[in-house]
XYZ file of C-alpha atoms in Angstrom:
746
model
C -6.568 -73.048 19.155
C -2.742 -73.307 17.965
C -1.110 -76.726 18.440
C 1.102 -76.695 21.458
C 4.915 -76.307 20.904
C 5.989 -79.542 21.371
C 3.107 -81.227 19.288
C 4.184 -78.854 16.400
C 7.649 -80.007 16.553
C 7.031 -83.714 16.883
C 4.478 -83.359 13.947
C 6.859 -81.787 11.340
C 9.850 -84.126 12.443
C 7.703 -87.316 12.079
C 6.528 -85.928 8.681
C 10.229 -85.642 7.670
C 11.412 -88.963 8.989
C 8.486 -90.739 7.573
C 9.941 -89.925 4.148
C 13.050 -91.829 5.162
C 11.237 -95.157 5.693
C 9.198 -95.148 2.310
C 10.237 -97.934 0.058
C 12.401 -97.420 -3.144
C 10.201 -96.314 -6.012
C 11.772 -94.856 -9.173
C 11.260 -90.900 -9.243
C 9.773 -89.400 -12.203
C 9.108 -85.705 -13.005
C 5.510 -84.434 -13.259
C 5.075 -82.982 -16.815
C 4.100 -79.458 -17.044
C 1.876 -78.335 -19.774
C 3.251 -75.795 -22.081
C 0.643 -73.135 -23.226
C 1.799 -69.877 -22.330
C -0.773 -67.824 -20.507
C -1.628 -69.545 -17.488
C 0.249 -73.100 -17.132
C 3.685 -72.574 -16.142
C 3.614 -69.205 -14.501
C 6.099 -69.024 -11.670
C 5.676 -67.514 -8.215
C 8.724 -67.381 -5.750
C 6.550 -66.760 -2.787
C 5.488 -70.446 -2.142
C 9.090 -71.680 -1.647
C 11.333 -68.704 -2.052
C 12.924 -70.250 -5.085
C 10.199 -70.615 -7.681
C 7.359 -73.163 -8.346
C 4.684 -73.325 -10.985
C 1.329 -71.935 -9.792
C -0.303 -75.509 -10.463
C 2.290 -76.955 -8.143
C 1.634 -74.610 -5.249
C -0.207 -75.727 -1.961
C -2.454 -72.456 -1.826
C -4.116 -69.861 -3.912
C -1.503 -67.443 -5.484
C -2.207 -64.962 -8.248
C 0.368 -63.685 -10.528
C 0.153 -60.723 -12.722
C 2.911 -60.568 -15.146
C 4.514 -57.312 -16.850
C 2.635 -57.732 -20.044
C -0.873 -57.645 -18.334
C 0.243 -54.611 -16.224
C 1.019 -52.877 -19.464
C -1.970 -54.049 -21.303
C -4.289 -52.849 -18.641
C -2.418 -49.729 -17.792
C -2.064 -50.668 -14.157
C -1.452 -47.369 -12.001
C -3.154 -48.531 -8.578
C -4.040 -51.229 -6.327
C -7.355 -51.122 -7.504
C -6.421 -51.327 -11.070
C -3.989 -54.393 -9.959
C -6.688 -56.420 -8.242
C -9.429 -55.637 -10.516
C -10.024 -59.236 -11.791
C -9.107 -60.971 -8.590
C -12.509 -62.130 -6.831
C -12.017 -61.970 -2.992
C -9.403 -59.338 -3.171
C -10.222 -55.676 -2.924
C -8.217 -52.382 -2.520
C -8.816 -50.064 0.366
C -9.512 -46.546 -0.611
C -9.119 -43.277 1.566
C -12.657 -41.456 1.750
C -12.306 -39.798 5.162
C -12.280 -35.677 4.866
C -10.232 -35.996 8.093
C -7.544 -37.330 5.708
C -8.416 -35.380 2.643
C -6.126 -37.152 0.209
C -9.099 -38.923 -1.067
C -9.054 -41.710 -3.458
C -5.513 -43.001 -2.585
C -5.033 -46.628 -2.081
C -3.989 -47.382 1.529
C -3.867 -51.116 1.218
C -5.464 -54.541 0.321
C -8.263 -56.521 1.999
C -7.671 -60.212 1.168
C -10.183 -62.818 2.681
C -11.625 -60.169 4.915
C -8.141 -59.208 6.317
C -6.782 -55.856 5.314
C -4.282 -53.092 6.417
C -0.988 -53.703 7.983
C -1.960 -57.332 8.198
C -1.109 -57.468 4.569
C 2.591 -57.603 4.095
C 3.748 -55.562 0.915
C 7.317 -55.684 -0.514
C 9.049 -54.846 -3.740
C 12.002 -56.835 -4.578
C 11.769 -58.329 -1.075
C 12.204 -55.161 0.870
C 9.368 -54.148 3.212
C 7.031 -51.299 2.393
C 6.230 -49.038 5.705
C 3.220 -49.849 7.737
C 0.186 -47.446 7.435
C -0.520 -45.144 10.283
C -3.896 -43.915 11.245
C -3.190 -40.277 9.699
C -1.102 -41.418 7.307
C -0.837 -43.278 3.749
C 0.720 -46.508 2.456
C 0.912 -45.307 -0.747
C 4.517 -46.120 -1.538
C 3.649 -48.457 -4.646
C 4.570 -47.612 -7.999
C 3.699 -50.162 -11.009
C 6.265 -48.971 -13.608
C 9.160 -51.224 -14.133
C 7.192 -54.183 -12.438
C 8.019 -57.376 -14.046
C 5.632 -59.474 -11.844
C 3.078 -58.972 -8.874
C 2.240 -61.909 -6.653
C -0.670 -61.808 -4.525
C -0.615 -64.716 -1.680
C -4.177 -65.396 -0.236
C -3.792 -66.393 3.552
C -0.755 -66.534 5.917
C 2.698 -66.837 4.536
C 4.679 -65.713 8.023
C 6.750 -68.981 7.848
C 8.679 -68.010 4.875
C 8.326 -64.341 4.981
C 7.713 -63.589 8.548
C 5.696 -61.604 10.996
C 3.057 -59.327 9.270
C 2.220 -61.717 6.644
C -0.840 -62.392 8.624
C -3.529 -62.233 5.998
C -1.441 -62.346 2.792
C 1.432 -60.851 0.810
C 1.678 -58.508 -2.138
C 5.134 -58.743 -3.583
C 6.463 -56.945 -6.417
C 9.585 -57.685 -8.570
C 11.181 -54.899 -10.802
C 13.027 -55.713 -14.093
C 16.633 -55.883 -14.515
C 19.239 -55.635 -17.327
C 18.478 -59.157 -18.466
C 14.890 -58.393 -18.961
C 15.613 -55.497 -21.647
C 18.737 -57.108 -23.289
C 17.785 -59.863 -25.890
C 19.707 -62.827 -26.364
C 22.863 -62.010 -28.413
C 22.404 -58.405 -27.906
C 24.392 -55.999 -25.994
C 21.886 -53.162 -25.183
C 18.018 -52.893 -25.338
C 15.253 -50.925 -23.946
C 11.665 -49.846 -23.572
C 9.760 -46.528 -23.681
C 6.020 -46.314 -22.751
C 3.776 -43.528 -22.847
C 0.209 -44.061 -21.206
C -2.900 -42.194 -20.026
C -5.804 -42.973 -17.597
C -8.964 -41.270 -17.542
C -9.924 -41.934 -13.933
C -7.498 -39.728 -12.631
C -6.451 -37.952 -15.795
C -2.945 -39.314 -15.465
C -0.244 -39.102 -17.754
C 2.816 -41.332 -17.538
C 5.967 -41.346 -19.294
C 8.602 -44.542 -18.377
C 11.899 -45.191 -20.192
C 14.534 -47.884 -19.444
C 17.790 -48.596 -20.946
C 20.240 -51.499 -20.419
C 23.694 -51.989 -21.601
C 25.970 -55.326 -21.380
C 29.584 -54.541 -21.014
C 32.886 -56.427 -21.374
C 33.968 -58.483 -18.177
C 30.376 -59.584 -17.752
C 28.926 -56.474 -16.485
C 25.386 -55.373 -17.219
C 23.943 -52.046 -16.314
C 20.200 -50.644 -16.318
C 19.015 -47.221 -15.804
C 15.121 -46.311 -15.818
C 13.264 -42.997 -15.127
C 9.496 -42.343 -14.758
C 7.248 -39.674 -14.203
C 3.454 -40.011 -13.387
C 1.193 -36.649 -13.115
C -2.432 -37.523 -12.096
C -5.293 -35.869 -9.963
C -8.177 -36.633 -7.812
C -10.248 -39.736 -8.877
C -13.434 -38.907 -10.930
C -16.391 -40.676 -9.841
C -18.757 -39.744 -12.798
C -21.642 -41.916 -11.359
C -21.708 -40.709 -7.767
C -24.493 -38.584 -6.775
C -23.398 -35.019 -5.916
C -26.567 -34.960 -3.426
C -25.434 -37.854 -1.550
C -27.229 -40.752 -2.895
C -28.710 -42.792 -0.011
C -27.458 -40.062 2.289
C -28.541 -36.441 2.402
C -25.674 -34.081 1.598
C -25.080 -31.226 4.202
C -21.975 -30.001 2.848
C -21.820 -26.335 2.230
C -21.116 -26.273 -1.570
C -22.437 -22.536 -1.535
C -19.064 -21.617 0.258
C -16.773 -23.780 -2.118
C -17.036 -27.173 -0.617
C -16.611 -30.290 -2.798
C -20.140 -32.058 -3.420
C -20.896 -35.385 -1.751
C -19.758 -37.135 -5.107
C -16.654 -35.697 -5.526
C -12.991 -35.826 -4.183
C -11.004 -32.707 -3.206
C -8.830 -31.339 -6.140
C -5.614 -32.863 -6.171
C -2.362 -32.497 -8.062
C 0.253 -35.456 -7.748
C 3.344 -36.206 -9.334
C 5.430 -39.345 -8.870
C 8.975 -39.573 -9.961
C 10.778 -42.953 -10.134
C 14.337 -43.912 -10.640
C 15.737 -47.471 -10.850
C 19.452 -48.419 -11.379
C 20.698 -51.924 -11.074
C 24.153 -53.182 -12.065
C 25.110 -56.687 -12.441
C 28.401 -58.197 -12.392
C 28.780 -61.977 -13.416
C 32.045 -62.761 -11.235
C 31.845 -66.361 -12.752
C 29.440 -68.656 -14.548
C 27.893 -69.654 -10.970
C 28.091 -66.204 -9.170
C 26.592 -63.091 -9.514
C 26.734 -59.799 -7.532
C 24.210 -56.759 -7.788
C 23.558 -53.506 -6.854
C 20.248 -51.769 -7.101
C 19.180 -48.336 -6.417
C 15.375 -47.443 -6.328
C 13.933 -44.313 -5.460
C 10.172 -43.108 -5.391
C 9.163 -39.694 -4.761
C 5.452 -38.911 -4.708
C 4.169 -35.357 -4.230
C 0.625 -34.466 -3.583
C -0.982 -30.818 -3.367
C -4.608 -30.792 -2.491
C -7.172 -28.182 -1.725
C -9.208 -29.420 1.453
C -12.605 -27.725 0.441
C -14.742 -29.749 2.779
C -13.800 -27.424 5.758
C -14.502 -24.179 3.813
C -17.227 -21.838 5.105
C -18.394 -21.070 8.666
C -17.328 -23.196 11.770
C -18.396 -21.800 15.051
C -17.092 -18.293 15.333
C -14.657 -18.278 12.699
C -14.916 -18.673 8.919
C -12.750 -20.994 7.190
C -11.201 -19.414 3.937
C -8.756 -21.879 2.673
C -6.931 -25.330 3.707
C -4.424 -26.564 1.322
C -2.162 -29.354 2.106
C 0.933 -31.296 0.736
C 2.203 -34.834 1.402
C 5.705 -35.869 0.119
C 5.848 -39.422 0.263
C 9.428 -40.947 -0.623
C 11.198 -44.244 -0.511
C 14.580 -45.045 -1.525
C 16.047 -48.805 -1.434
C 19.892 -49.295 -1.817
C 20.506 -53.062 -1.918
C 23.379 -55.745 -2.558
C 22.510 -58.974 -3.821
C 24.914 -61.837 -4.063
C 23.776 -65.109 -5.858
C 25.831 -68.435 -6.138
C 25.451 -71.861 -7.395
C 27.616 -74.144 -5.753
C 26.256 -77.510 -6.710
C 27.272 -79.340 -3.615
C 25.280 -79.939 -0.382
C 24.642 -76.254 -0.466
C 23.376 -76.010 -3.819
C 22.316 -72.228 -3.986
C 23.274 -69.650 -1.690
C 21.581 -66.047 -2.133
C 22.216 -62.873 0.282
C 20.594 -59.565 0.207
C 21.593 -56.471 2.160
C 19.426 -53.534 1.911
C 18.554 -50.117 3.377
C 15.293 -48.541 2.770
C 14.665 -44.992 4.429
C 10.759 -44.356 3.671
C 8.292 -41.849 4.952
C 6.655 -38.756 4.418
C 6.501 -35.229 5.265
C 2.826 -33.368 5.502
C 1.930 -29.556 5.824
C -1.604 -28.488 6.290
C -2.265 -25.101 6.184
C -5.818 -23.452 7.436
C -6.611 -19.878 6.835
C -9.487 -18.507 8.850
C -11.202 -15.095 9.883
C -12.174 -14.868 13.729
C -15.168 -13.374 15.000
C -12.953 -10.168 15.886
C -11.779 -10.139 12.158
C -8.170 -11.278 12.881
C -6.835 -13.321 9.880
C -4.941 -16.460 11.117
C -2.813 -18.992 9.361
C -2.083 -22.368 11.106
C 0.306 -24.575 10.016
C 0.526 -28.213 10.797
C 3.419 -30.372 10.310
C 3.705 -34.129 10.696
C 6.903 -35.991 9.857
C 6.838 -39.768 9.714
C 9.631 -41.970 8.758
C 10.270 -45.862 8.856
C 13.611 -46.829 7.918
C 14.592 -50.641 7.324
C 17.982 -52.123 7.517
C 17.539 -55.685 6.259
C 19.489 -58.789 5.954
C 18.114 -62.122 4.043
C 20.571 -65.021 3.885
C 18.814 -67.993 2.017
C 20.195 -71.485 1.127
C 18.729 -74.344 -0.858
C 20.061 -77.991 -0.588
C 18.580 -80.723 -2.903
C 19.394 -84.251 -1.961
C 17.956 -87.941 -1.724
C 17.694 -89.682 1.337
C 16.479 -93.385 0.719
C 13.307 -93.254 -1.509
C 12.861 -89.637 -1.020
C 13.867 -86.582 -2.636
C 14.333 -83.066 -1.018
C 14.596 -79.615 -1.509
C 15.544 -78.010 1.608
C 15.228 -74.092 1.931
C 16.354 -72.675 4.776
C 17.994 -69.405 6.053
C 18.056 -65.963 8.278
C 15.585 -63.186 7.802
C 16.394 -60.169 9.967
C 15.667 -56.369 9.910
C 16.395 -53.261 12.307
C 13.764 -50.679 11.793
C 13.745 -47.102 13.073
C 10.193 -45.582 13.461
C 9.823 -41.872 14.027
C 6.714 -39.501 14.324
C 6.858 -35.978 14.778
C 3.813 -33.353 14.863
C 4.212 -29.633 15.425
C 1.869 -26.630 14.840
C 2.557 -22.945 14.106
C -0.430 -20.280 14.493
C 0.292 -16.981 12.956
C -2.016 -14.336 13.496
C -1.606 -12.037 10.393
C -3.466 -9.269 11.835
C -1.421 -9.083 15.034
C 1.560 -9.916 13.771
C 2.173 -12.942 16.482
C 3.263 -16.555 16.169
C 2.814 -19.312 18.772
C 4.252 -22.811 18.312
C 2.514 -25.945 20.111
C 2.117 -29.709 19.775
C -1.188 -30.151 18.253
C -3.663 -33.055 19.102
C -3.997 -35.946 16.900
C -2.638 -39.637 16.654
C 0.687 -38.933 18.300
C 2.740 -41.736 19.421
C 6.225 -42.433 20.555
C 9.371 -43.176 18.337
C 10.965 -46.550 18.540
C 13.197 -49.300 16.849
C 12.128 -52.723 15.861
C 14.530 -55.697 15.737
C 13.620 -58.875 14.140
C 16.051 -61.877 13.708
C 14.366 -65.144 12.289
C 15.421 -68.399 11.166
C 13.441 -70.812 8.791
C 13.496 -73.885 7.069
C 10.964 -75.764 4.703
C 11.647 -79.087 3.239
C 9.811 -80.047 0.139
C 9.910 -84.031 0.473
C 8.912 -86.055 -2.711
C 7.827 -89.880 -2.161
C 6.291 -92.353 -4.099
C 7.924 -91.468 -7.623
C 6.479 -88.208 -7.462
C 2.972 -88.909 -6.472
C 3.093 -87.633 -2.992
C 4.909 -84.367 -2.081
C 4.774 -83.177 1.648
C 6.268 -79.693 2.544
C 6.886 -79.168 6.396
C 8.031 -75.539 7.487
C 9.266 -73.972 10.637
C 10.153 -70.327 11.344
C 11.469 -69.386 14.955
C 10.638 -65.619 14.892
C 11.980 -63.159 17.312
C 10.564 -59.422 17.766
C 11.614 -56.753 19.958
C 10.270 -53.151 20.233
C 11.921 -50.334 21.818
C 9.864 -47.193 22.377
C 11.502 -43.963 23.115
C 9.293 -40.765 24.152
C 9.209 -37.649 21.891
C 7.831 -34.117 21.966
C 4.741 -34.910 20.197
C 3.613 -37.464 22.930
C 1.715 -36.399 25.934
C 2.990 -38.104 29.392
C 0.937 -40.820 30.277
C 1.032 -43.743 33.083
C 0.429 -46.118 30.535
C 3.084 -44.810 28.263
C 6.418 -46.617 29.510
C 9.709 -46.896 27.574
C 10.231 -50.422 28.461
C 10.916 -52.967 25.812
C 8.174 -55.350 24.115
C 9.624 -58.679 23.185
C 7.727 -61.495 21.621
C 9.408 -65.158 20.409
C 7.206 -67.353 18.169
C 7.520 -70.673 16.670
C 5.382 -70.816 13.494
C 4.770 -73.904 11.496
C 3.385 -74.831 8.142
C 2.573 -78.222 6.726
C 1.350 -79.020 2.848
C 0.808 -82.136 1.100
C 0.000 -82.868 -2.591
C -1.231 -86.036 -3.862
C -0.997 -86.650 -7.577
C -3.396 -89.420 -8.779
C -1.914 -89.131 -12.277
C -0.504 -86.132 -14.720
C -3.932 -84.895 -14.702
C -5.496 -84.752 -11.368
C -4.016 -83.712 -7.883
C -5.537 -82.982 -4.638
C -3.766 -80.730 -2.072
C -3.819 -79.468 1.726
C -2.103 -76.808 3.747
C -1.894 -75.643 7.322
C -0.213 -72.266 8.138
C 0.253 -70.093 11.067
C 1.152 -66.401 11.338
C 1.496 -63.745 13.724
C 1.873 -59.959 14.030
C 2.965 -57.674 16.802
C 0.916 -54.393 17.603
C 2.407 -51.355 16.015
C 3.978 -48.420 17.935
C 0.860 -46.200 17.423
C -1.381 -48.973 18.607
C 0.798 -49.407 21.748
C 1.915 -46.062 22.624
C -0.753 -43.615 21.216
C -0.898 -40.706 23.628
C -2.682 -37.307 23.079
C -5.527 -35.289 23.970
C -8.794 -34.842 21.530
C -11.080 -32.252 22.943
C -13.722 -34.039 24.908
C -11.696 -37.324 24.248
C -8.203 -38.621 25.097
C -6.277 -41.104 22.935
C -4.520 -43.235 25.386
C -1.714 -46.060 25.258
C -2.532 -49.663 25.063
C 0.325 -51.451 26.429
C -1.985 -54.543 27.311
C -1.976 -55.573 23.733
C -0.561 -58.985 22.605
C 0.274 -60.261 19.252
C -2.369 -61.246 16.798
C -2.256 -64.706 15.496
C -3.843 -67.006 12.915
C -4.138 -70.785 11.926
C -5.281 -71.395 8.624
C -6.371 -74.436 6.783
C -6.922 -74.906 2.926
C -7.832 -78.049 0.810
C -7.992 -78.155 -2.897
C -8.304 -80.210 -6.015
C -6.840 -79.543 -9.414
C -7.150 -80.717 -13.068
C -4.332 -80.007 -15.671
C -5.046 -81.016 -19.122
C -3.004 -80.393 -22.428
C -4.745 -76.855 -23.076
C -6.587 -76.227 -19.987
C -6.668 -76.548 -16.173
C -9.181 -75.819 -13.364
C -8.760 -75.527 -9.429
C -11.113 -75.516 -6.577
C -10.054 -74.675 -2.893
C -11.742 -74.135 0.348
C -10.212 -72.352 3.478
C -10.940 -71.450 6.811
C -8.782 -69.036 8.893
C -8.812 -68.336 12.791
C -7.606 -65.202 14.101
C -7.052 -64.658 17.717
C -6.381 -61.558 19.564
C -7.432 -59.362 16.687
C -6.875 -55.794 17.358
C -9.654 -53.520 17.128
C -9.047 -49.802 16.813
C -10.937 -46.724 18.368
C -12.253 -48.778 21.388
C -14.162 -46.487 23.987
C -12.660 -47.695 27.237
C -15.868 -48.386 29.665
C -16.767 -45.835 32.140
C -14.283 -42.992 30.372
C -14.199 -40.785 27.506
C -10.860 -42.439 26.442
C -10.238 -44.016 23.184
C -7.812 -46.610 22.720
C -7.181 -50.315 21.100
C -7.906 -53.766 22.376
C -7.597 -57.200 21.572
C -10.871 -58.929 20.682
C -11.113 -62.688 21.258
C -11.355 -64.204 17.923
C -12.324 -63.600 13.978
C -12.981 -66.391 11.620
C -13.209 -66.246 7.817
C -14.038 -69.224 5.427
C -14.810 -69.773 1.853
C -14.377 -71.330 -1.740
C -12.206 -70.229 -4.345
C -12.256 -71.607 -8.094
C -10.159 -70.675 -11.213
C -9.703 -72.234 -14.645
C -8.609 -71.562 -18.084
C -8.887 -73.177 -21.527
C -6.669 -72.350 -24.314
C -9.307 -73.408 -27.129
C -6.992 -72.626 -29.966
C -3.744 -70.938 -30.593
C -6.179 -67.811 -30.998
C -8.593 -68.121 -28.294
C -8.312 -68.293 -24.668
C -11.048 -68.405 -22.039
C -10.541 -67.718 -18.314
C -12.568 -67.738 -15.112
C -12.396 -67.239 -11.183
C -14.670 -67.216 -8.640
C -14.866 -66.366 -4.779
C -17.422 -66.722 -2.014
C -16.606 -66.207 1.679
C -18.151 -65.480 5.081
C -17.182 -64.279 8.387
C -17.701 -63.946 12.184
C -16.018 -62.250 15.108
C -16.300 -62.455 19.075
C -15.368 -59.766 21.078
C -14.893 -61.764 24.003
C -14.595 -65.617 24.587
C -18.482 -65.518 26.125
C -19.980 -62.960 23.813
C -22.125 -63.715 20.980
C -20.856 -63.774 17.528
C -21.232 -60.924 15.144
C -20.702 -60.542 11.205
C -17.059 -59.852 9.940
C -17.326 -57.973 6.537
C -15.853 -60.055 3.694
C -16.191 -59.441 -0.028
C -19.199 -60.405 -1.781
C -19.571 -63.497 -3.884
C -17.910 -62.444 -7.075
C -16.788 -64.134 -10.310
C -14.876 -62.969 -13.276
C -15.043 -64.649 -16.670
C -12.651 -63.758 -19.463
C -11.692 -64.306 -23.184
C -8.962 -63.226 -25.376
C -8.588 -63.711 -29.193
C -5.524 -63.036 -31.045
C -5.408 -62.270 -34.749
C -1.586 -63.339 -35.405
C -1.392 -61.826 -38.822
C -2.351 -58.525 -37.913
C -0.468 -58.472 -34.252
C -4.023 -57.913 -32.639
C -5.182 -59.291 -29.535
C -8.785 -58.552 -28.143
C -9.915 -58.933 -24.542
C -13.224 -58.975 -22.739
C -13.685 -59.515 -18.831
C -16.914 -59.892 -17.343
C -17.385 -59.071 -13.534
C -20.589 -60.387 -11.484
C -20.648 -59.744 -7.836
C -23.532 -60.292 -5.374
C -24.791 -57.834 -2.880
C -22.198 -57.156 -0.017
C -23.669 -58.193 3.289
C -22.576 -55.691 6.033
C -21.322 -57.023 9.340
C -24.290 -55.204 11.070
C -27.916 -55.058 9.911
C -27.931 -51.207 10.583
C -25.118 -50.609 7.898
C -25.809 -50.060 4.046
C -25.927 -53.051 1.836
C -24.225 -52.473 -1.589
C -26.411 -53.939 -4.104
C -25.088 -56.570 -6.730
C -23.547 -55.380 -10.002
C -22.048 -56.498 -13.472
C -19.452 -54.968 -15.111
C -17.882 -55.416 -18.791
C -14.228 -54.417 -19.567
C -12.916 -54.585 -23.109
C -9.525 -54.294 -24.184
C -7.222 -54.525 -27.233
C -3.511 -54.736 -27.797
C -2.061 -53.847 -31.283
C 1.423 -54.203 -32.449
C 0.817 -51.807 -35.405
C 4.638 -51.488 -36.121
C 7.760 -53.446 -35.311
C 8.183 -53.453 -31.731
C 5.575 -50.774 -31.099
C 2.297 -51.785 -29.551
C -0.788 -49.866 -28.546
C -2.544 -50.923 -25.502
C -6.184 -49.727 -24.955
C -8.505 -50.606 -22.145
C -12.106 -49.478 -21.432
C -13.479 -50.538 -18.152
C -17.092 -50.645 -17.147
C -18.291 -50.389 -20.657
C -21.971 -50.050 -19.771
C -21.181 -47.247 -17.508
C -23.069 -48.962 -14.524
C -23.249 -47.423 -10.869
C -21.830 -49.766 -8.164
C -20.415 -49.468 -4.854
C -17.103 -50.962 -3.669
C -17.350 -53.350 -0.703
C -16.144 -50.775 1.905
C -19.492 -48.929 1.745
C -20.892 -51.624 3.736
C -19.028 -50.416 6.508
C -21.371 -47.079 6.429
C -24.436 -46.638 8.499
C -27.772 -46.646 7.020
C -28.840 -43.603 9.013
C -25.500 -41.572 9.549
C -24.881 -38.484 11.798
C -24.500 -35.229 9.929
C -20.812 -35.230 10.664
C -20.364 -38.595 9.038
C -22.499 -37.789 6.185
C -20.552 -34.776 5.370
C -17.123 -36.127 6.336
C -17.136 -39.393 4.674
C -19.884 -39.249 2.095
C -20.929 -42.774 1.026
C -20.974 -41.816 -2.593
C -17.229 -41.764 -2.382
C -17.285 -45.406 -2.097
C -18.853 -45.952 -5.714
C -16.774 -47.587 -8.566
C -15.690 -45.498 -11.568
C -17.954 -45.062 -14.478
C -16.816 -45.821 -18.006
C -13.335 -44.943 -18.464
C -10.582 -45.389 -20.829
C -6.902 -46.308 -20.537
C -4.175 -46.043 -23.113
C -0.618 -46.907 -23.472
C 1.850 -47.205 -26.257
C 5.180 -49.068 -25.653
C 8.248 -49.182 -27.974
C 10.918 -51.799 -27.334
C 14.544 -51.568 -28.875
């Protein structure tokens, strides 16, 4: 259970006050080892100002720009491939036929909108049931940080299970010291989706301390190819009407997708201590697909064609101000941004009725989530008695407009008639969300740097104002009254350094997440079932405890940590209300996950580096306070061992990564159990000409067939509709595949 409000305030206040009474001891600075690949990597998520990973009270993964280029990262699956315990969620439902698209991350058994995703601090829209969260593009990414566990104190609601944060390049990343201009051009190819990618960025430094950058990319890709998937269904019999043009049970629908991105930044160094920046980031992703899963006879009609398009877009306009004052307020950073985001989707169904009439049905879905965000952050550094403090505090607020519109037009081509209507689906109200949070975190150093205590507080306010739209069916439980929640969130971390080599740490963190508009106010008819609102939902909450131990040496490090997270009021989707045919959402009593994670790296020589990481976890859930516990799906025991060797005289680096995963334990015994597997990935980076680098990656070298963990949600004996609509073979991993890129830096 969460600590009472008063107890939490007293705990954090007493922690801060305790530091004031410590005896005076000369302060020392912990030495940071210097080898470049791992020690010294910086994350801004731990304290919002930047800390080395080996100083963080938690487990955070950082992927650098070099790694993104070397592995030709183009999707979430690519990004987290070598992160045990973290998986990407893949779309496989025929009801949403844009199969293979990345719809989010699962971190320590928690997924979906419970993972906050951001680019340059700006929020990524939440995913709705009949939509996508595929707003990410990895071109121009200088760093990707993945936080395991709740991070709500510093980053607000929705960081319930973790955070994925991308940061993009700026002029300073392209212009070398002493130069006035610089740039980079990259061309890439990935075999899994037959994608081609071209990205170019150029920066110029002008007089009067002004720098500008413009970057442009285009990626063209297609449906994911699963070369080891069984077209006949594998463990399930495949009943798709292949004779009528359906895709097999081992293939996604044919897809053509084009992603265009433009990134513009302008930096003005007003003085040596102040910078004003403007950025414009525009992503447009147009996907065109042939939904072949519906072709053939259906009742008394015959389905001839079902093409669909989805145009996803996200634009961000931002003004940033950074100032170094050097007084009590050492630094002050402010960001004001506006991010209109969403997608337009059109589904066309061409059918021949029993009487021979040809009909064309057009379904339209327009979804938008537009963010106006203001983030003001200050940092103060000072000493009190024998303690030193780094105080981070500020305001984090946003105003979001959410809109959902669904329409249908049925054209009888034979009769020359047209009828408009509102179709059934996951329709829900429009609305606005207002968040206005204040936060503070104090990094207190005692005993000459041996002990570090970091208490944190956030007072979070959350207000949701729904408004009915023409897509929503009137319902008694679909009011337009506001929903409001005020939460005090706490965190407390501590690190004890025995010496410059060994340290132990512990961290307690909290988080909460409001239900979405769709969860609260879905209202539509669906044939024999009605989707009804769930205004009774309460926010999800989490309390997490982690402990860890680290060893840091001159050329190596290792760390081991254990965690336990208890989630309350976890929201369950598609709950059948007892004694009705109504489907809604409900809060279940509790979900608990726990596990152990470990990682390490050893720079054996200037040429050879070895790395390793491991994650084991388990979970359970309880529907009501008195019901028996059942399983909760978590990633399998997995480990990744890597090695890289550099031939400095030839500008060549060779890489190898071996992945080992045990079988995935399903949440219930009647579900499929994905077997264990082992994978080998090989890569090479070769600077074959000055500033020209060829990157090559071959994944799954031995072409092993394996299933991603989502297959453990599939039944052993499915219904015909499930077997045909969501074939289990679409959960297989990609077979042997090649990725290439060439980068030229000037």
